[in-house]
Amino acid sequence: MSTPSDPHTKCAPTSQGRRPPVPGRPTTFLFGLCALLFALITWQVIADGPLRDADERLGPWITGSRLPDGAAEFLADLGGVAVAVPFLAAAIAYTSWRGHRAGTFRWWPAPVAAAAAMAAVPALVIPLKELIGRTGPPGMDGTGYYPSGHTATALVAYGGAALLLLPHLRGTYARRELIIACALLNFAVGLGLVRRGYHWPLDVVASWCLFGMVLQGVALVVARYGRPPTPCETDPAQPK
């Protein structure tokens, strides 16, 4: 317990300046769950297992749903590089500027991690598409539909942007709403892709699992380096 003479007493973190907790067991569990699901789905797709059969029955049912074609196309386009990547780039630029302006110690690892996660999308998706060679839904030619590149791009872009912005938001409500909005947006992109017949449902789910693991790496970096400095960290009387 600190005493009034303790020089660190005045630097006790406040509700707005507290360092975000570094993920521990929950992150390890979630990473393992994503890895297990991705491995299971990939095995079922390659082996023409019962999960793939169910997937190919579910796909036409979603394609025939009442969601208007225009709305579905709009949602699918949100996973395109032309839309998603500039969104992430804007978040990287903004949080980099905020971190540099605030004098945050090592402000750059979090933006670099988010950019690296986006670079990982083609590096992982393209070889998997060629290796697995899954055929597309009815009306789509050729192979290479698993996993979904648009889904991966959307998850990394919008998820990465949300992770970068979270430490800069004040209040639990704002952070919760950002997370909910990000989750709904990514679900909408996946729904649009399946509704338009561009992908099977498992193509989308597999990308969520694979790049959910990638985003957890970004989350760890953001938790360590992505927060704004606390008042005592910016106090010139405190040692750097």
PDB file of C-alpha atoms in Angstrom:
ATOM      1  CA  MET A   1       0.000   0.000   0.000  1.00  0.00           C
ATOM      2  CA  SER A   2       1.393   3.395  -0.943  1.00  0.00           C
ATOM      3  CA  THR A   3       1.830   6.181   1.572  1.00  0.00           C
ATOM      4  CA  PRO A   4       1.371   9.951   1.064  1.00  0.00           C
ATOM      5  CA  SER A   5       5.119  10.244   0.637  1.00  0.00           C
ATOM      6  CA  ASP A   6       5.198   7.678  -2.141  1.00  0.00           C
ATOM      7  CA  PRO A   7       6.296   9.572  -5.304  1.00  0.00           C
ATOM      8  CA  HIS A   8       4.207   7.251  -7.483  1.00  0.00           C
ATOM      9  CA  THR A   9       0.929   7.946  -5.650  1.00  0.00           C
ATOM     10  CA  LYS A  10       0.021  10.890  -7.865  1.00  0.00           C
ATOM     11  CA  CYS A  11       0.571   8.746 -10.944  1.00  0.00           C
ATOM     12  CA  ALA A  12      -2.056   6.135 -10.071  1.00  0.00           C
ATOM     13  CA  PRO A  13      -3.982   5.387 -13.257  1.00  0.00           C
ATOM     14  CA  THR A  14      -7.426   6.878 -13.652  1.00  0.00           C
ATOM     15  CA  SER A  15     -10.428   5.403 -15.423  1.00  0.00           C
ATOM     16  CA  GLN A  16      -9.462   7.387 -18.542  1.00  0.00           C
ATOM     17  CA  GLY A  17      -5.708   6.853 -18.351  1.00  0.00           C
ATOM     18  CA  ARG A  18      -5.489   3.224 -17.396  1.00  0.00           C
ATOM     19  CA  ARG A  19      -3.417   0.965 -19.589  1.00  0.00           C
ATOM     20  CA  PRO A  20      -5.649  -1.513 -21.406  1.00  0.00           C
ATOM     21  CA  PRO A  21      -5.113  -4.976 -19.944  1.00  0.00           C
ATOM     22  CA  VAL A  22      -2.831  -7.167 -22.012  1.00  0.00           C
ATOM     23  CA  PRO A  23      -4.825 -10.182 -23.201  1.00  0.00           C
ATOM     24  CA  GLY A  24      -3.850 -13.376 -21.462  1.00  0.00           C
ATOM     25  CA  ARG A  25      -5.743 -16.638 -21.248  1.00  0.00           C
ATOM     26  CA  PRO A  26      -8.876 -15.426 -23.081  1.00  0.00           C
ATOM     27  CA  THR A  27      -6.724 -14.492 -26.094  1.00  0.00           C
ATOM     28  CA  THR A  28      -4.910 -17.819 -25.986  1.00  0.00           C
ATOM     29  CA  PHE A  29      -8.239 -19.646 -25.824  1.00  0.00           C
ATOM     30  CA  LEU A  30      -9.723 -17.602 -28.659  1.00  0.00           C
ATOM     31  CA  PHE A  31      -6.628 -18.101 -30.805  1.00  0.00           C
ATOM     32  CA  GLY A  32      -6.803 -21.845 -30.230  1.00  0.00           C
ATOM     33  CA  LEU A  33     -10.527 -21.911 -31.007  1.00  0.00           C
ATOM     34  CA  CYS A  34     -10.015 -20.032 -34.285  1.00  0.00           C
ATOM     35  CA  ALA A  35      -7.160 -22.352 -35.230  1.00  0.00           C
ATOM     36  CA  LEU A  36      -9.221 -25.456 -34.433  1.00  0.00           C
ATOM     37  CA  LEU A  37     -12.239 -24.251 -36.402  1.00  0.00           C
ATOM     38  CA  PHE A  38     -10.131 -23.256 -39.385  1.00  0.00           C
ATOM     39  CA  ALA A  39      -8.420 -26.644 -39.410  1.00  0.00           C
ATOM     40  CA  LEU A  40     -11.773 -28.458 -39.123  1.00  0.00           C
ATOM     41  CA  ILE A  41     -13.428 -26.443 -41.892  1.00  0.00           C
ATOM     42  CA  THR A  42     -10.433 -26.800 -44.210  1.00  0.00           C
ATOM     43  CA  TRP A  43     -10.322 -30.553 -43.652  1.00  0.00           C
ATOM     44  CA  GLN A  44     -14.047 -30.872 -44.388  1.00  0.00           C
ATOM     45  CA  VAL A  45     -13.767 -28.788 -47.554  1.00  0.00           C
ATOM     46  CA  ILE A  46     -10.808 -30.792 -48.865  1.00  0.00           C
ATOM     47  CA  ALA A  47     -12.291 -34.173 -47.927  1.00  0.00           C
ATOM     48  CA  ASP A  48     -15.831 -33.415 -49.197  1.00  0.00           C
ATOM     49  CA  GLY A  49     -17.072 -34.138 -45.696  1.00  0.00           C
ATOM     50  CA  PRO A  50     -20.572 -33.702 -44.277  1.00  0.00           C
ATOM     51  CA  LEU A  51     -19.828 -30.125 -43.226  1.00  0.00           C
ATOM     52  CA  ARG A  52     -19.121 -29.236 -46.836  1.00  0.00           C
ATOM     53  CA  ASP A  53     -22.341 -30.941 -47.921  1.00  0.00           C
ATOM     54  CA  ALA A  54     -24.322 -28.898 -45.386  1.00  0.00           C
ATOM     55  CA  ASP A  55     -22.519 -25.758 -46.545  1.00  0.00           C
ATOM     56  CA  GLU A  56     -23.489 -26.327 -50.150  1.00  0.00           C
ATOM     57  CA  ARG A  57     -27.122 -26.804 -49.135  1.00  0.00           C
ATOM     58  CA  LEU A  58     -27.108 -23.651 -47.005  1.00  0.00           C
ATOM     59  CA  GLY A  59     -25.508 -21.462 -49.676  1.00  0.00           C
ATOM     60  CA  PRO A  60     -28.409 -21.562 -52.189  1.00  0.00           C
ATOM     61  CA  TRP A  61     -30.882 -20.947 -49.361  1.00  0.00           C
ATOM     62  CA  ILE A  62     -29.078 -17.703 -48.437  1.00  0.00           C
ATOM     63  CA  THR A  63     -28.717 -16.751 -52.104  1.00  0.00           C
ATOM     64  CA  GLY A  64     -32.471 -17.055 -52.462  1.00  0.00           C
ATOM     65  CA  SER A  65     -33.215 -14.870 -49.461  1.00  0.00           C
ATOM     66  CA  ARG A  66     -35.152 -11.609 -49.675  1.00  0.00           C
ATOM     67  CA  LEU A  67     -32.183  -9.296 -49.202  1.00  0.00           C
ATOM     68  CA  PRO A  68     -32.275  -7.031 -52.292  1.00  0.00           C
ATOM     69  CA  ASP A  69     -29.544  -7.605 -54.860  1.00  0.00           C
ATOM     70  CA  GLY A  70     -28.435  -3.978 -54.707  1.00  0.00           C
ATOM     71  CA  ALA A  71     -28.037  -4.026 -50.939  1.00  0.00           C
ATOM     72  CA  ALA A  72     -26.193  -7.351 -51.056  1.00  0.00           C
ATOM     73  CA  GLU A  73     -23.856  -6.063 -53.753  1.00  0.00           C
ATOM     74  CA  PHE A  74     -23.139  -2.931 -51.714  1.00  0.00           C
ATOM     75  CA  LEU A  75     -22.311  -5.004 -48.643  1.00  0.00           C
ATOM     76  CA  ALA A  76     -20.067  -7.338 -50.640  1.00  0.00           C
ATOM     77  CA  ASP A  77     -18.230  -4.357 -52.129  1.00  0.00           C
ATOM     78  CA  LEU A  78     -17.323  -3.159 -48.632  1.00  0.00           C
ATOM     79  CA  GLY A  79     -14.854  -6.035 -48.550  1.00  0.00           C
ATOM     80  CA  GLY A  80     -13.115  -4.852 -51.702  1.00  0.00           C
ATOM     81  CA  VAL A  81      -9.579  -3.509 -51.594  1.00  0.00           C
ATOM     82  CA  ALA A  82     -10.691  -0.169 -53.046  1.00  0.00           C
ATOM     83  CA  VAL A  83     -12.962   0.480 -50.044  1.00  0.00           C
ATOM     84  CA  ALA A  84     -11.491  -1.397 -47.096  1.00  0.00           C
ATOM     85  CA  VAL A  85      -7.792  -0.636 -47.500  1.00  0.00           C
ATOM     86  CA  PRO A  86      -8.188   3.172 -47.643  1.00  0.00           C
ATOM     87  CA  PHE A  87     -10.360   2.927 -44.516  1.00  0.00           C
ATOM     88  CA  LEU A  88      -7.577   1.161 -42.639  1.00  0.00           C
ATOM     89  CA  ALA A  89      -4.998   3.553 -44.062  1.00  0.00           C
ATOM     90  CA  ALA A  90      -7.002   6.495 -42.701  1.00  0.00           C
ATOM     91  CA  ALA A  91      -7.158   4.874 -39.254  1.00  0.00           C
ATOM     92  CA  ILE A  92      -3.412   4.204 -39.355  1.00  0.00           C
ATOM     93  CA  ALA A  93      -2.683   7.804 -40.351  1.00  0.00           C
ATOM     94  CA  TYR A  94      -4.980   9.253 -37.690  1.00  0.00           C
ATOM     95  CA  THR A  95      -3.734   7.130 -34.801  1.00  0.00           C
ATOM     96  CA  SER A  96      -0.111   7.637 -35.892  1.00  0.00           C
ATOM     97  CA  TRP A  97      -0.654  11.387 -35.857  1.00  0.00           C
ATOM     98  CA  ARG A  98      -2.348  11.221 -32.461  1.00  0.00           C
ATOM     99  CA  GLY A  99       0.410   9.074 -31.006  1.00  0.00           C
ATOM    100  CA  HIS A 100       3.223  11.217 -32.402  1.00  0.00           C
ATOM    101  CA  ARG A 101       1.525  14.438 -31.331  1.00  0.00           C
ATOM    102  CA  ALA A 102       0.947  13.137 -27.792  1.00  0.00           C
ATOM    103  CA  GLY A 103       4.529  11.945 -27.491  1.00  0.00           C
ATOM    104  CA  THR A 104       3.477   8.361 -26.851  1.00  0.00           C
ATOM    105  CA  PHE A 105       6.499   6.148 -26.283  1.00  0.00           C
ATOM    106  CA  ARG A 106       6.943   3.937 -29.330  1.00  0.00           C
ATOM    107  CA  TRP A 107       3.680   4.988 -30.948  1.00  0.00           C
ATOM    108  CA  TRP A 108       4.544   3.298 -34.251  1.00  0.00           C
ATOM    109  CA  PRO A 109       4.368  -0.490 -33.499  1.00  0.00           C
ATOM    110  CA  ALA A 110       0.551  -0.561 -33.446  1.00  0.00           C
ATOM    111  CA  PRO A 111       0.082   1.097 -36.870  1.00  0.00           C
ATOM    112  CA  VAL A 112       2.857  -1.078 -38.312  1.00  0.00           C
ATOM    113  CA  ALA A 113       1.174  -4.207 -36.928  1.00  0.00           C
ATOM    114  CA  ALA A 114      -2.133  -3.231 -38.548  1.00  0.00           C
ATOM    115  CA  ALA A 115      -0.414  -2.604 -41.896  1.00  0.00           C
ATOM    116  CA  ALA A 116       1.428  -5.932 -41.636  1.00  0.00           C
ATOM    117  CA  ALA A 117      -1.884  -7.704 -40.962  1.00  0.00           C
ATOM    118  CA  MET A 118      -3.290  -6.287 -44.192  1.00  0.00           C
ATOM    119  CA  ALA A 119      -0.175  -7.373 -46.083  1.00  0.00           C
ATOM    120  CA  ALA A 120      -0.760 -10.868 -44.689  1.00  0.00           C
ATOM    121  CA  VAL A 121      -4.120 -11.116 -46.476  1.00  0.00           C
ATOM    122  CA  PRO A 122      -2.810 -11.847 -49.988  1.00  0.00           C
ATOM    123  CA  ALA A 123       0.218 -13.655 -48.562  1.00  0.00           C
ATOM    124  CA  LEU A 124      -2.059 -16.215 -46.889  1.00  0.00           C
ATOM    125  CA  VAL A 125      -5.211 -16.206 -49.007  1.00  0.00           C
ATOM    126  CA  ILE A 126      -3.708 -16.612 -52.478  1.00  0.00           C
ATOM    127  CA  PRO A 127      -1.652 -19.748 -51.704  1.00  0.00           C
ATOM    128  CA  LEU A 128      -4.589 -21.319 -49.844  1.00  0.00           C
ATOM    129  CA  LYS A 129      -6.929 -20.633 -52.756  1.00  0.00           C
ATOM    130  CA  GLU A 130      -4.530 -22.306 -55.181  1.00  0.00           C
ATOM    131  CA  LEU A 131      -3.751 -25.202 -52.866  1.00  0.00           C
ATOM    132  CA  ILE A 132      -7.352 -26.079 -51.979  1.00  0.00           C
ATOM    133  CA  GLY A 133      -8.914 -25.168 -55.322  1.00  0.00           C
ATOM    134  CA  ARG A 134     -12.522 -25.151 -54.175  1.00  0.00           C
ATOM    135  CA  THR A 135     -15.117 -24.569 -56.865  1.00  0.00           C
ATOM    136  CA  GLY A 136     -17.491 -21.653 -56.488  1.00  0.00           C
ATOM    137  CA  PRO A 137     -21.270 -21.522 -56.078  1.00  0.00           C
ATOM    138  CA  PRO A 138     -23.503 -22.099 -59.107  1.00  0.00           C
ATOM    139  CA  GLY A 139     -22.828 -19.504 -61.777  1.00  0.00           C
ATOM    140  CA  MET A 140     -19.242 -18.854 -60.667  1.00  0.00           C
ATOM    141  CA  ASP A 141     -16.504 -20.189 -62.921  1.00  0.00           C
ATOM    142  CA  GLY A 142     -13.225 -21.827 -62.023  1.00  0.00           C
ATOM    143  CA  THR A 143     -11.733 -22.643 -58.651  1.00  0.00           C
ATOM    144  CA  GLY A 144     -10.029 -20.775 -55.821  1.00  0.00           C
ATOM    145  CA  TYR A 145     -12.953 -19.623 -53.705  1.00  0.00           C
ATOM    146  CA  TYR A 146     -11.685 -20.844 -50.334  1.00  0.00           C
ATOM    147  CA  PRO A 147     -11.040 -18.861 -48.212  1.00  0.00           C
ATOM    148  CA  SER A 148     -12.782 -15.615 -49.104  1.00  0.00           C
ATOM    149  CA  GLY A 149     -10.387 -12.778 -49.879  1.00  0.00           C
ATOM    150  CA  HIS A 150     -13.067 -10.078 -49.567  1.00  0.00           C
ATOM    151  CA  THR A 151     -14.005 -11.374 -46.121  1.00  0.00           C
ATOM    152  CA  ALA A 152     -10.366 -11.384 -45.038  1.00  0.00           C
ATOM    153  CA  THR A 153      -9.796  -7.864 -46.360  1.00  0.00           C
ATOM    154  CA  ALA A 154     -12.867  -6.541 -44.555  1.00  0.00           C
ATOM    155  CA  LEU A 155     -12.026  -8.230 -41.259  1.00  0.00           C
ATOM    156  CA  VAL A 156      -8.451  -6.956 -41.189  1.00  0.00           C
ATOM    157  CA  ALA A 157      -9.342  -3.465 -42.413  1.00  0.00           C
ATOM    158  CA  TYR A 158     -12.320  -2.741 -40.180  1.00  0.00           C
ATOM    159  CA  GLY A 159     -11.133  -4.885 -37.289  1.00  0.00           C
ATOM    160  CA  GLY A 160      -7.650  -3.415 -37.436  1.00  0.00           C
ATOM    161  CA  ALA A 161      -9.042   0.115 -37.571  1.00  0.00           C
ATOM    162  CA  ALA A 162     -11.258  -0.581 -34.562  1.00  0.00           C
ATOM    163  CA  LEU A 163      -8.314  -1.935 -32.566  1.00  0.00           C
ATOM    164  CA  LEU A 164      -6.245   1.141 -33.350  1.00  0.00           C
ATOM    165  CA  LEU A 165      -9.058   3.514 -32.400  1.00  0.00           C
ATOM    166  CA  LEU A 166     -10.156   1.797 -29.185  1.00  0.00           C
ATOM    167  CA  PRO A 167      -7.426   3.259 -26.933  1.00  0.00           C
ATOM    168  CA  HIS A 168      -8.315   6.750 -28.120  1.00  0.00           C
ATOM    169  CA  LEU A 169     -11.968   6.476 -27.129  1.00  0.00           C
ATOM    170  CA  ARG A 170     -13.127   7.602 -23.714  1.00  0.00           C
ATOM    171  CA  GLY A 171     -15.718   5.581 -21.907  1.00  0.00           C
ATOM    172  CA  THR A 172     -16.822   1.986 -21.981  1.00  0.00           C
ATOM    173  CA  TYR A 173     -19.951   2.795 -23.985  1.00  0.00           C
ATOM    174  CA  ALA A 174     -18.048   4.251 -26.943  1.00  0.00           C
ATOM    175  CA  ARG A 175     -15.650   1.314 -27.029  1.00  0.00           C
ATOM    176  CA  ARG A 176     -18.486  -1.207 -26.849  1.00  0.00           C
ATOM    177  CA  GLU A 177     -20.388   0.489 -29.658  1.00  0.00           C
ATOM    178  CA  LEU A 178     -17.301   0.513 -31.865  1.00  0.00           C
ATOM    179  CA  ILE A 179     -16.763  -3.212 -31.325  1.00  0.00           C
ATOM    180  CA  ILE A 180     -20.427  -3.979 -32.047  1.00  0.00           C
ATOM    181  CA  ALA A 181     -20.367  -1.836 -35.197  1.00  0.00           C
ATOM    182  CA  CYS A 182     -17.221  -3.595 -36.410  1.00  0.00           C
ATOM    183  CA  ALA A 183     -18.734  -7.042 -35.805  1.00  0.00           C
ATOM    184  CA  LEU A 184     -21.980  -6.145 -37.579  1.00  0.00           C
ATOM    185  CA  LEU A 185     -20.127  -4.641 -40.519  1.00  0.00           C
ATOM    186  CA  ASN A 186     -18.031  -7.759 -41.032  1.00  0.00           C
ATOM    187  CA  PHE A 187     -21.078  -9.991 -40.708  1.00  0.00           C
ATOM    188  CA  ALA A 188     -22.847  -7.837 -43.309  1.00  0.00           C
ATOM    189  CA  VAL A 189     -19.943  -8.172 -45.743  1.00  0.00           C
ATOM    190  CA  GLY A 190     -19.997 -11.957 -45.377  1.00  0.00           C
ATOM    191  CA  LEU A 191     -23.758 -12.054 -45.823  1.00  0.00           C
ATOM    192  CA  GLY A 192     -23.537  -9.907 -48.953  1.00  0.00           C
ATOM    193  CA  LEU A 193     -20.900 -12.187 -50.477  1.00  0.00           C
ATOM    194  CA  VAL A 194     -22.974 -15.320 -49.901  1.00  0.00           C
ATOM    195  CA  ARG A 195     -26.259 -13.655 -50.892  1.00  0.00           C
ATOM    196  CA  ARG A 196     -24.781 -12.574 -54.235  1.00  0.00           C
ATOM    197  CA  GLY A 197     -23.459 -16.089 -54.819  1.00  0.00           C
ATOM    198  CA  TYR A 198     -19.787 -15.087 -54.792  1.00  0.00           C
ATOM    199  CA  HIS A 199     -18.834 -17.494 -51.997  1.00  0.00           C
ATOM    200  CA  TRP A 200     -20.055 -20.449 -49.987  1.00  0.00           C
ATOM    201  CA  PRO A 201     -20.763 -19.717 -46.304  1.00  0.00           C
ATOM    202  CA  LEU A 202     -17.743 -21.735 -45.146  1.00  0.00           C
ATOM    203  CA  ASP A 203     -15.454 -19.647 -47.358  1.00  0.00           C
ATOM    204  CA  VAL A 204     -16.498 -16.674 -45.254  1.00  0.00           C
ATOM    205  CA  VAL A 205     -16.331 -18.418 -41.879  1.00  0.00           C
ATOM    206  CA  ALA A 206     -12.872 -19.799 -42.642  1.00  0.00           C
ATOM    207  CA  SER A 207     -11.573 -16.290 -43.351  1.00  0.00           C
ATOM    208  CA  TRP A 208     -13.035 -15.049 -40.075  1.00  0.00           C
ATOM    209  CA  CYS A 209     -11.198 -17.820 -38.228  1.00  0.00           C
ATOM    210  CA  LEU A 210      -7.884 -17.421 -40.048  1.00  0.00           C
ATOM    211  CA  PHE A 211      -7.678 -13.666 -39.794  1.00  0.00           C
ATOM    212  CA  GLY A 212      -9.212 -13.617 -36.359  1.00  0.00           C
ATOM    213  CA  MET A 213      -5.886 -15.176 -35.339  1.00  0.00           C
ATOM    214  CA  VAL A 214      -3.986 -12.470 -37.205  1.00  0.00           C
ATOM    215  CA  LEU A 215      -5.988  -9.703 -35.531  1.00  0.00           C
ATOM    216  CA  GLN A 216      -5.226 -11.126 -32.105  1.00  0.00           C
ATOM    217  CA  GLY A 217      -1.571 -10.426 -32.817  1.00  0.00           C
ATOM    218  CA  VAL A 218      -2.502  -6.841 -33.668  1.00  0.00           C
ATOM    219  CA  ALA A 219      -4.541  -6.622 -30.462  1.00  0.00           C
ATOM    220  CA  LEU A 220      -1.532  -7.635 -28.373  1.00  0.00           C
ATOM    221  CA  VAL A 221       0.613  -4.931 -29.968  1.00  0.00           C
ATOM    222  CA  VAL A 222      -2.102  -2.305 -29.534  1.00  0.00           C
ATOM    223  CA  ALA A 223      -2.556  -3.248 -25.871  1.00  0.00           C
ATOM    224  CA  ARG A 224       1.174  -2.733 -25.329  1.00  0.00           C
ATOM    225  CA  TYR A 225       1.859   0.334 -27.479  1.00  0.00           C
ATOM    226  CA  GLY A 226      -1.386   1.735 -28.845  1.00  0.00           C
ATOM    227  CA  ARG A 227      -2.696   3.674 -25.837  1.00  0.00           C
ATOM    228  CA  PRO A 228      -2.338   7.448 -25.370  1.00  0.00           C
ATOM    229  CA  PRO A 229       0.033   8.445 -22.547  1.00  0.00           C
ATOM    230  CA  THR A 230      -1.351   8.888 -19.045  1.00  0.00           C
ATOM    231  CA  PRO A 231      -0.964  12.277 -17.345  1.00  0.00           C
ATOM    232  CA  CYS A 232       1.999  11.076 -15.263  1.00  0.00           C
ATOM    233  CA  GLU A 233       3.702   9.825 -18.430  1.00  0.00           C
ATOM    234  CA  THR A 234       3.511  13.265 -19.998  1.00  0.00           C
ATOM    235  CA  ASP A 235       4.460  15.070 -16.770  1.00  0.00           C
ATOM    236  CA  PRO A 236       7.876  16.646 -17.434  1.00  0.00           C
ATOM    237  CA  ALA A 237       8.765  16.139 -13.744  1.00  0.00           C
ATOM    238  CA  GLN A 238       8.594  12.384 -14.210  1.00  0.00           C
ATOM    239  CA  PRO A 239      11.611  10.452 -15.483  1.00  0.00           C
ATOM    240  CA  LYS A 240      11.321   9.183 -19.051  1.00  0.00           C
TER     241      LYS A 240
END
